[in-house]
CSV table of C-alpha atoms (C1' of nucleotides) in Angstrom, one decimal:
chain,number,residue,atom,x,y,z
A,1,MET,CA,0.0,0.0,0.0
A,2,THR,CA,2.7,2.4,-1.0
A,3,ALA,CA,0.3,5.0,-2.2
A,4,THR,CA,-3.3,4.9,-3.5
A,5,PRO,CA,-3.2,2.3,-6.3
A,6,THR,CA,-4.1,3.4,-9.7
A,7,LEU,CA,-7.3,2.2,-11.3
A,8,PRO,CA,-5.5,-0.2,-13.7
A,9,GLU,CA,-3.5,-1.5,-10.8
A,10,MET,CA,-6.6,-2.2,-8.8
A,11,CYS,CA,-8.2,-4.0,-11.7
A,12,ALA,CA,-5.1,-6.0,-12.4
A,13,ALA,CA,-5.0,-7.2,-8.8
A,14,LEU,CA,-8.6,-8.4,-9.3
A,15,GLY,CA,-7.8,-9.9,-12.7
A,16,ASP,CA,-6.7,-13.3,-11.5
A,17,GLN,CA,-8.8,-16.3,-10.7
A,18,THR,CA,-6.5,-17.6,-8.0
A,19,ARG,CA,-6.6,-14.2,-6.2
A,20,TRP,CA,-10.4,-14.3,-6.3
A,21,ASP,CA,-10.3,-17.8,-4.8
A,22,ILE,CA,-8.2,-16.4,-2.1
A,23,LEU,CA,-10.4,-13.3,-1.6
A,24,THR,CA,-13.5,-15.5,-1.5
A,25,ARG,CA,-12.1,-17.6,1.3
A,26,LEU,CA,-10.8,-14.5,3.2
A,27,GLY,CA,-14.2,-12.9,2.8
A,28,GLN,CA,-15.8,-15.8,4.6
A,29,GLU,CA,-13.1,-16.3,7.2
A,30,ALA,CA,-9.8,-14.7,8.1
A,31,MET,CA,-6.9,-17.2,7.8
A,32,SER,CA,-3.2,-17.5,7.3
A,33,ALA,CA,-1.2,-18.2,4.1
A,34,SER,CA,-0.4,-21.7,5.2
A,35,ALA,CA,-4.1,-22.3,5.9
A,36,LEU,CA,-5.0,-21.1,2.4
A,37,ALA,CA,-2.3,-23.3,0.9
A,38,ARG,CA,-3.9,-26.3,2.5
A,39,VAL,CA,-7.3,-25.5,1.0
A,40,LEU,CA,-6.3,-24.1,-2.4
A,41,PRO,CA,-4.5,-26.1,-5.1
A,42,VAL,CA,-1.4,-23.9,-5.2
A,43,SER,CA,1.7,-23.7,-3.1
A,44,ARG,CA,2.0,-21.5,-0.1
A,45,GLN,CA,4.6,-19.3,-1.8
A,46,ALA,CA,2.3,-18.6,-4.6
A,47,ILE,CA,-0.4,-17.7,-2.1
A,48,VAL,CA,2.1,-15.3,-0.3
A,49,LYS,CA,2.8,-13.6,-3.6
A,50,HIS,CA,-0.9,-13.1,-4.3
A,51,LEU,CA,-1.4,-11.8,-0.8
A,52,ASP,CA,1.3,-9.3,-1.3
A,53,VAL,CA,-0.4,-8.1,-4.4
A,54,LEU,CA,-3.8,-7.9,-2.7
A,55,SER,CA,-2.2,-6.2,0.3
A,56,GLU,CA,-0.6,-3.7,-2.0
A,57,ALA,CA,-4.0,-3.0,-3.5
A,58,GLY,CA,-5.5,-2.5,-0.1
A,59,LEU,CA,-7.9,-5.4,-0.5
A,60,VAL,CA,-6.7,-7.5,2.4
A,61,ALA,CA,-5.4,-6.6,5.9
A,62,ALA,CA,-2.7,-8.6,7.7
A,63,GLU,CA,-2.6,-9.1,11.4
A,64,ARG,CA,0.1,-11.0,13.2
A,65,ARG,CA,-1.2,-13.5,15.7
A,66,GLY,CA,1.5,-15.3,17.5
A,67,ARG,CA,3.6,-17.2,15.0
A,68,GLU,CA,1.1,-16.8,12.2
A,69,ILE,CA,-0.2,-14.0,10.1
A,70,VAL,CA,-3.9,-13.9,9.6
A,71,TYR,CA,-5.4,-12.1,6.5
A,72,ALA,CA,-8.9,-10.7,6.1
A,73,ALA,CA,-10.6,-9.3,3.0
A,74,LEU,CA,-11.4,-5.6,3.1
A,75,GLY,CA,-14.6,-4.5,1.4
A,76,SER,CA,-14.0,-0.8,1.7
A,77,ARG,CA,-11.4,-0.6,-1.1
A,78,LEU,CA,-13.6,-2.7,-3.3
A,79,ASN,CA,-16.5,-0.4,-2.7
A,80,ALA,CA,-14.4,2.6,-3.5
A,81,LEU,CA,-13.3,1.0,-6.8
A,82,ALA,CA,-16.9,0.1,-7.6
A,83,HIS,CA,-17.9,3.7,-7.0
A,84,GLU,CA,-15.2,5.0,-9.3
A,85,LEU,CA,-16.1,2.5,-12.1
A,86,ASP,CA,-19.8,3.4,-11.8
A,87,ARG,CA,-19.0,7.1,-12.2
A,88,ILE,CA,-16.9,6.4,-15.3
A,89,GLY,CA,-19.5,4.1,-16.8
A,90,ASN,CA,-22.2,6.8,-16.3
A,91,ALA,CA,-20.0,9.3,-18.0
A,92,TRP,CA,-19.6,7.1,-21.1
A,93,ASP,CA,-23.3,6.4,-21.3
A,94,ALA,CA,-24.1,10.1,-20.8
A,95,ARG,CA,-21.8,10.8,-23.8
A,96,LEU,CA,-23.6,8.1,-25.9
A,97,ARG,CA,-27.1,9.5,-24.9
A,98,ALA,CA,-26.0,13.0,-25.8
A,99,LEU,CA,-24.9,11.8,-29.3
A,100,LYS,CA,-28.0,9.8,-29.8
A,101,SER,CA,-30.4,12.6,-28.8
A,102,LEU,CA,-28.5,14.9,-31.0
A,103,ALA,CA,-29.0,12.6,-33.9
A,104,GLU,CA,-32.7,12.1,-33.2
A,105,SER,CA,-33.6,15.8,-32.8
A,106,PRO,CA,-32.1,17.6,-35.8
A,107,ASP,CA,-33.5,21.0,-34.9
A,108,GLU,CA,-31.3,21.4,-31.9
A,109,GLY,CA,-29.3,24.4,-32.9
A,110,ARG,CA,-28.0,22.6,-36.0
A,111,PRO,CA,-28.1,24.0,-39.5
A,112,ASP,CA,-30.8,22.4,-41.6
A,113,SER,CA,-29.4,19.9,-44.1
A,114,ARG,CA,-32.5,18.3,-45.4
A,115,ALA,CA,-35.2,20.7,-46.6
B,1,MET,CA,-18.9,-11.3,-25.8
B,2,THR,CA,-19.7,-14.9,-26.6
B,3,ALA,CA,-20.9,-15.5,-23.1
B,4,THR,CA,-21.1,-13.4,-20.0
B,5,PRO,CA,-17.5,-12.7,-19.0
B,6,THR,CA,-16.5,-13.9,-15.6
B,7,LEU,CA,-15.6,-11.4,-12.9
B,8,PRO,CA,-11.8,-12.0,-13.1
B,9,GLU,CA,-12.0,-11.8,-16.9
B,10,MET,CA,-13.7,-8.4,-16.7
B,11,CYS,CA,-11.1,-7.1,-14.2
B,12,ALA,CA,-8.3,-8.5,-16.3
B,13,ALA,CA,-9.6,-6.6,-19.3
B,14,LEU,CA,-9.5,-3.4,-17.2
B,15,GLY,CA,-6.1,-4.3,-15.7
B,16,ASP,CA,-4.0,-2.7,-18.4
B,17,GLN,CA,-3.0,0.9,-18.7
B,18,THR,CA,-3.0,1.0,-22.5
B,19,ARG,CA,-6.5,-0.3,-22.5
B,20,TRP,CA,-7.6,2.4,-20.2
B,21,ASP,CA,-6.0,4.9,-22.5
B,22,ILE,CA,-8.1,3.5,-25.3
B,23,LEU,CA,-11.2,3.4,-23.2
B,24,THR,CA,-10.7,7.0,-22.1
B,25,ARG,CA,-10.5,8.1,-25.7
B,26,LEU,CA,-13.5,6.0,-26.8
B,27,GLY,CA,-15.4,7.4,-23.9
B,28,GLN,CA,-15.0,10.8,-25.2
B,29,GLU,CA,-15.4,10.1,-28.9
B,30,ALA,CA,-16.0,7.0,-31.0
B,31,MET,CA,-13.1,6.3,-33.4
B,32,SER,CA,-11.4,3.6,-35.4
B,33,ALA,CA,-8.3,1.5,-34.6
B,34,SER,CA,-6.2,3.4,-37.1
B,35,ALA,CA,-7.3,6.7,-35.6
B,36,LEU,CA,-6.4,5.5,-32.1
B,37,ALA,CA,-3.0,4.3,-33.4
B,38,ARG,CA,-2.4,7.9,-34.6
B,39,VAL,CA,-3.1,9.3,-31.2
B,40,LEU,CA,-1.6,6.6,-28.9
B,41,PRO,CA,2.1,5.6,-28.7
B,42,VAL,CA,1.4,2.0,-29.8
B,43,SER,CA,1.0,0.3,-33.2
B,44,ARG,CA,-2.4,-0.2,-34.8
B,45,GLN,CA,-2.0,-4.0,-34.4
B,46,ALA,CA,-1.6,-3.6,-30.6
B,47,ILE,CA,-4.7,-1.4,-30.5
B,48,VAL,CA,-6.6,-4.0,-32.5
B,49,LYS,CA,-5.7,-6.7,-30.0
B,50,HIS,CA,-6.7,-4.5,-27.1
B,51,LEU,CA,-10.0,-3.7,-28.8
B,52,ASP,CA,-10.6,-7.5,-29.2
B,53,VAL,CA,-10.2,-8.0,-25.5
B,54,LEU,CA,-12.4,-5.0,-24.7
B,55,SER,CA,-15.0,-6.2,-27.1
B,56,GLU,CA,-14.9,-9.7,-25.6
B,57,ALA,CA,-15.5,-8.1,-22.2
B,58,GLY,CA,-18.5,-6.1,-23.6
B,59,LEU,CA,-16.8,-2.8,-22.8
B,60,VAL,CA,-16.8,-1.5,-26.4
B,61,ALA,CA,-19.2,-1.7,-29.3
B,62,ALA,CA,-18.0,-1.9,-32.9
B,63,GLU,CA,-19.8,-0.4,-35.8
B,64,ARG,CA,-18.8,-0.7,-39.4
B,65,ARG,CA,-19.0,2.6,-41.2
B,66,GLY,CA,-17.8,2.4,-44.8
B,67,ARG,CA,-14.3,1.2,-45.0
B,68,GLU,CA,-13.6,1.7,-41.3
B,69,ILE,CA,-14.8,0.2,-38.0
B,70,VAL,CA,-15.7,2.7,-35.4
B,71,TYR,CA,-15.5,1.7,-31.7
B,72,ALA,CA,-17.3,3.3,-28.8
B,73,ALA,CA,-17.0,2.7,-25.0
B,74,LEU,CA,-20.0,1.1,-23.4
B,75,GLY,CA,-20.8,2.1,-19.8
B,76,SER,CA,-23.5,-0.4,-19.1
B,77,ARG,CA,-21.1,-3.3,-18.6
B,78,LEU,CA,-18.9,-1.2,-16.4
B,79,ASN,CA,-21.9,-0.2,-14.3
B,80,ALA,CA,-22.8,-3.9,-14.0
B,81,LEU,CA,-19.3,-4.8,-12.9
B,82,ALA,CA,-19.3,-1.9,-10.4
B,83,HIS,CA,-22.6,-3.1,-8.9
B,84,GLU,CA,-21.3,-6.6,-8.5
B,85,LEU,CA,-18.1,-5.4,-6.9
B,86,ASP,CA,-20.1,-3.2,-4.5
B,87,ARG,CA,-22.2,-6.2,-3.4
B,88,ILE,CA,-19.2,-8.3,-2.8
B,89,GLY,CA,-17.4,-5.5,-0.9
B,90,ASN,CA,-20.5,-5.0,1.3
B,91,ALA,CA,-20.6,-8.8,2.0
B,92,TRP,CA,-17.0,-8.8,3.2
B,93,ASP,CA,-17.5,-5.8,5.5
B,94,ALA,CA,-20.8,-7.3,6.8
B,95,ARG,CA,-18.8,-10.4,7.7
B,96,LEU,CA,-16.2,-8.3,9.5
B,97,ARG,CA,-18.8,-6.3,11.4
B,98,ALA,CA,-20.6,-9.6,12.4
B,99,LEU,CA,-17.3,-11.0,13.8
B,100,LYS,CA,-16.5,-7.8,15.6
B,101,SER,CA,-19.9,-7.5,17.3
B,102,LEU,CA,-19.8,-11.2,18.1
B,103,ALA,CA,-16.5,-10.8,19.8
B,104,GLU,CA,-17.7,-7.7,21.7
B,105,SER,CA,-21.0,-9.1,22.9
B,106,PRO,CA,-20.9,-12.9,22.8
B,107,ASP,CA,-24.4,-13.2,24.1
B,108,GLU,CA,-26.3,-11.1,21.7
B,109,GLY,CA,-25.1,-12.4,18.4
B,110,ARG,CA,-27.6,-12.1,15.5
B,111,PRO,CA,-27.1,-14.6,12.7
B,112,ASP,CA,-28.7,-12.3,10.1
B,113,SER,CA,-29.0,-8.5,10.3
B,114,ARG,CA,-30.4,-8.0,6.8
B,115,ALA,CA,-33.0,-5.3,6.6
C,1,DC,C1',-9.0,3.2,-63.2
C,2,DG,C1',-5.4,3.9,-59.7
C,3,DG,C1',-3.8,5.1,-55.4
C,4,DA,C1',-4.6,6.2,-50.6
C,5,DA,C1',-6.4,4.6,-46.4
C,6,DA,C1',-8.4,1.0,-43.6
C,7,DT,C1',-8.6,-3.6,-42.0
C,8,DG,C1',-7.0,-8.7,-41.8
C,9,DC,C1',-3.6,-12.2,-41.0
C,10,DA,C1',0.7,-14.2,-39.5
C,11,DA,C1',5.2,-14.8,-37.6
C,12,DC,C1',8.2,-13.2,-34.3
C,13,DA,C1',10.5,-11.1,-29.9
C,14,DC,C1',10.4,-9.7,-25.1
C,15,DT,C1',9.0,-9.2,-20.6
C,16,DG,C1',6.8,-10.2,-16.5
C,17,DA,C1',3.2,-12.7,-14.0
C,18,DG,C1',2.3,-17.0,-11.9
C,19,DG,C1',4.0,-21.1,-10.0
C,20,DT,C1',7.4,-24.4,-8.1
C,21,DT,C1',11.1,-26.2,-5.1
C,22,DG,C1',14.5,-25.9,-1.5
C,23,DC,C1',16.2,-24.3,2.6
C,24,DA,C1',16.9,-21.1,6.5
C,25,DC,C1',14.8,-18.8,10.4
C,26,DA,C1',11.2,-17.9,13.9
C,27,DT,C1',7.8,-19.4,17.1
C,28,DC,C1',4.7,-22.0,19.7
C,29,DC,C1',3.4,-26.3,22.3
C,30,DG,C1',3.9,-30.8,24.7
D,1,DC,C1',14.4,-29.0,25.3
D,2,DG,C1',12.9,-30.6,20.8
D,3,DG,C1',9.8,-31.2,17.2
D,4,DA,C1',5.9,-29.2,14.6
D,5,DT,C1',4.2,-25.5,12.4
D,6,DG,C1',4.6,-21.1,10.1
D,7,DT,C1',7.0,-17.5,7.8
D,8,DG,C1',11.0,-15.4,4.8
D,9,DC,C1',14.1,-15.5,1.1
D,10,DA,C1',15.9,-16.9,-3.3
D,11,DA,C1',16.7,-19.3,-7.6
D,12,DC,C1',14.4,-21.1,-11.3
D,13,DC,C1',10.9,-22.4,-14.9
D,14,DT,C1',7.1,-21.7,-18.1
D,15,DC,C1',3.9,-19.4,-20.7
D,16,DA,C1',0.6,-16.0,-22.0
D,17,DG,C1',0.2,-11.1,-22.7
D,18,DT,C1',1.9,-7.0,-24.9
D,19,DG,C1',4.0,-5.3,-28.7
D,20,DT,C1',6.4,-5.2,-33.3
D,21,DT,C1',7.0,-5.7,-38.3
D,22,DG,C1',5.6,-7.1,-42.9
D,23,DC,C1',2.5,-8.0,-46.3
D,24,DA,C1',-2.1,-9.1,-48.3
D,25,DT,C1',-6.8,-7.6,-48.9
D,26,DT,C1',-10.7,-4.6,-48.9
D,27,DT,C1',-12.8,-0.2,-49.8
D,28,DC,C1',-13.4,4.4,-50.7
D,29,DC,C1',-12.5,8.7,-53.4
D,30,DG,C1',-10.7,11.8,-57.1
DNA sequence: CGGAAATGCAACACTGAGGTTGCACATCCG
DNA sequence: CGGATGTGCAACCTCAGTGTTGCATTTCCG
């Protein structure tokens, strides 16, 4: 979590099936990397790397508990991303609607080209 | 967009800076691959590949106009993705809140607090 | 018609993401 | 203490994604 991750970085962090597998588990129950490795069909080291990426994106929180480190999924970052994507999507569609209405109503301050 | 893209697939499509550059342009103005190649610092072929990915994800629409193919950014898919991410994020946080309240008041735990 | 402009197809190169294995180090528990 | 158990670090491998170049093909316009 060096700084606020960029939008592509956030999406890239979420663009991997294994990471979603991890997130799904962590969304149900906080657990350690070793525990995840026991449940998922990948090595612990791979899990650790994914957890690093997810942590960098602010999607998981790590908490040291004795000799193990327990991770939990954080919804807040995901909600923030969702909000941003929603805004962008609305902007695109607004643009499309504007173009469409312009095409459908030719007398909107546009020189007459037909009659 | 053969079938509904999976969540990781959608995010992966959005996990590239160049594709965001393309989407940003297409969100402002519909244009062809060649036109994009003139504006962006990558070759037309690279643009075409990215447009294929974006099209597969349902994020852009292609329309043939004469000898060229004009692409436009579609906000609807992005809004749908945003909605899904928001739901998931809320679920995670709900889980966290449930655990926290459970830990603080072990006797008054409620299994479901849905409104 | 003839050329400019756009797309389509294919082979190729390079980098990095994802994954593995092996071992060293830390930490808890019986 | 001593053995599990968990984490940390590093070298290594493989392949798909990103990008390039070159050329063939389609399509419009003067």
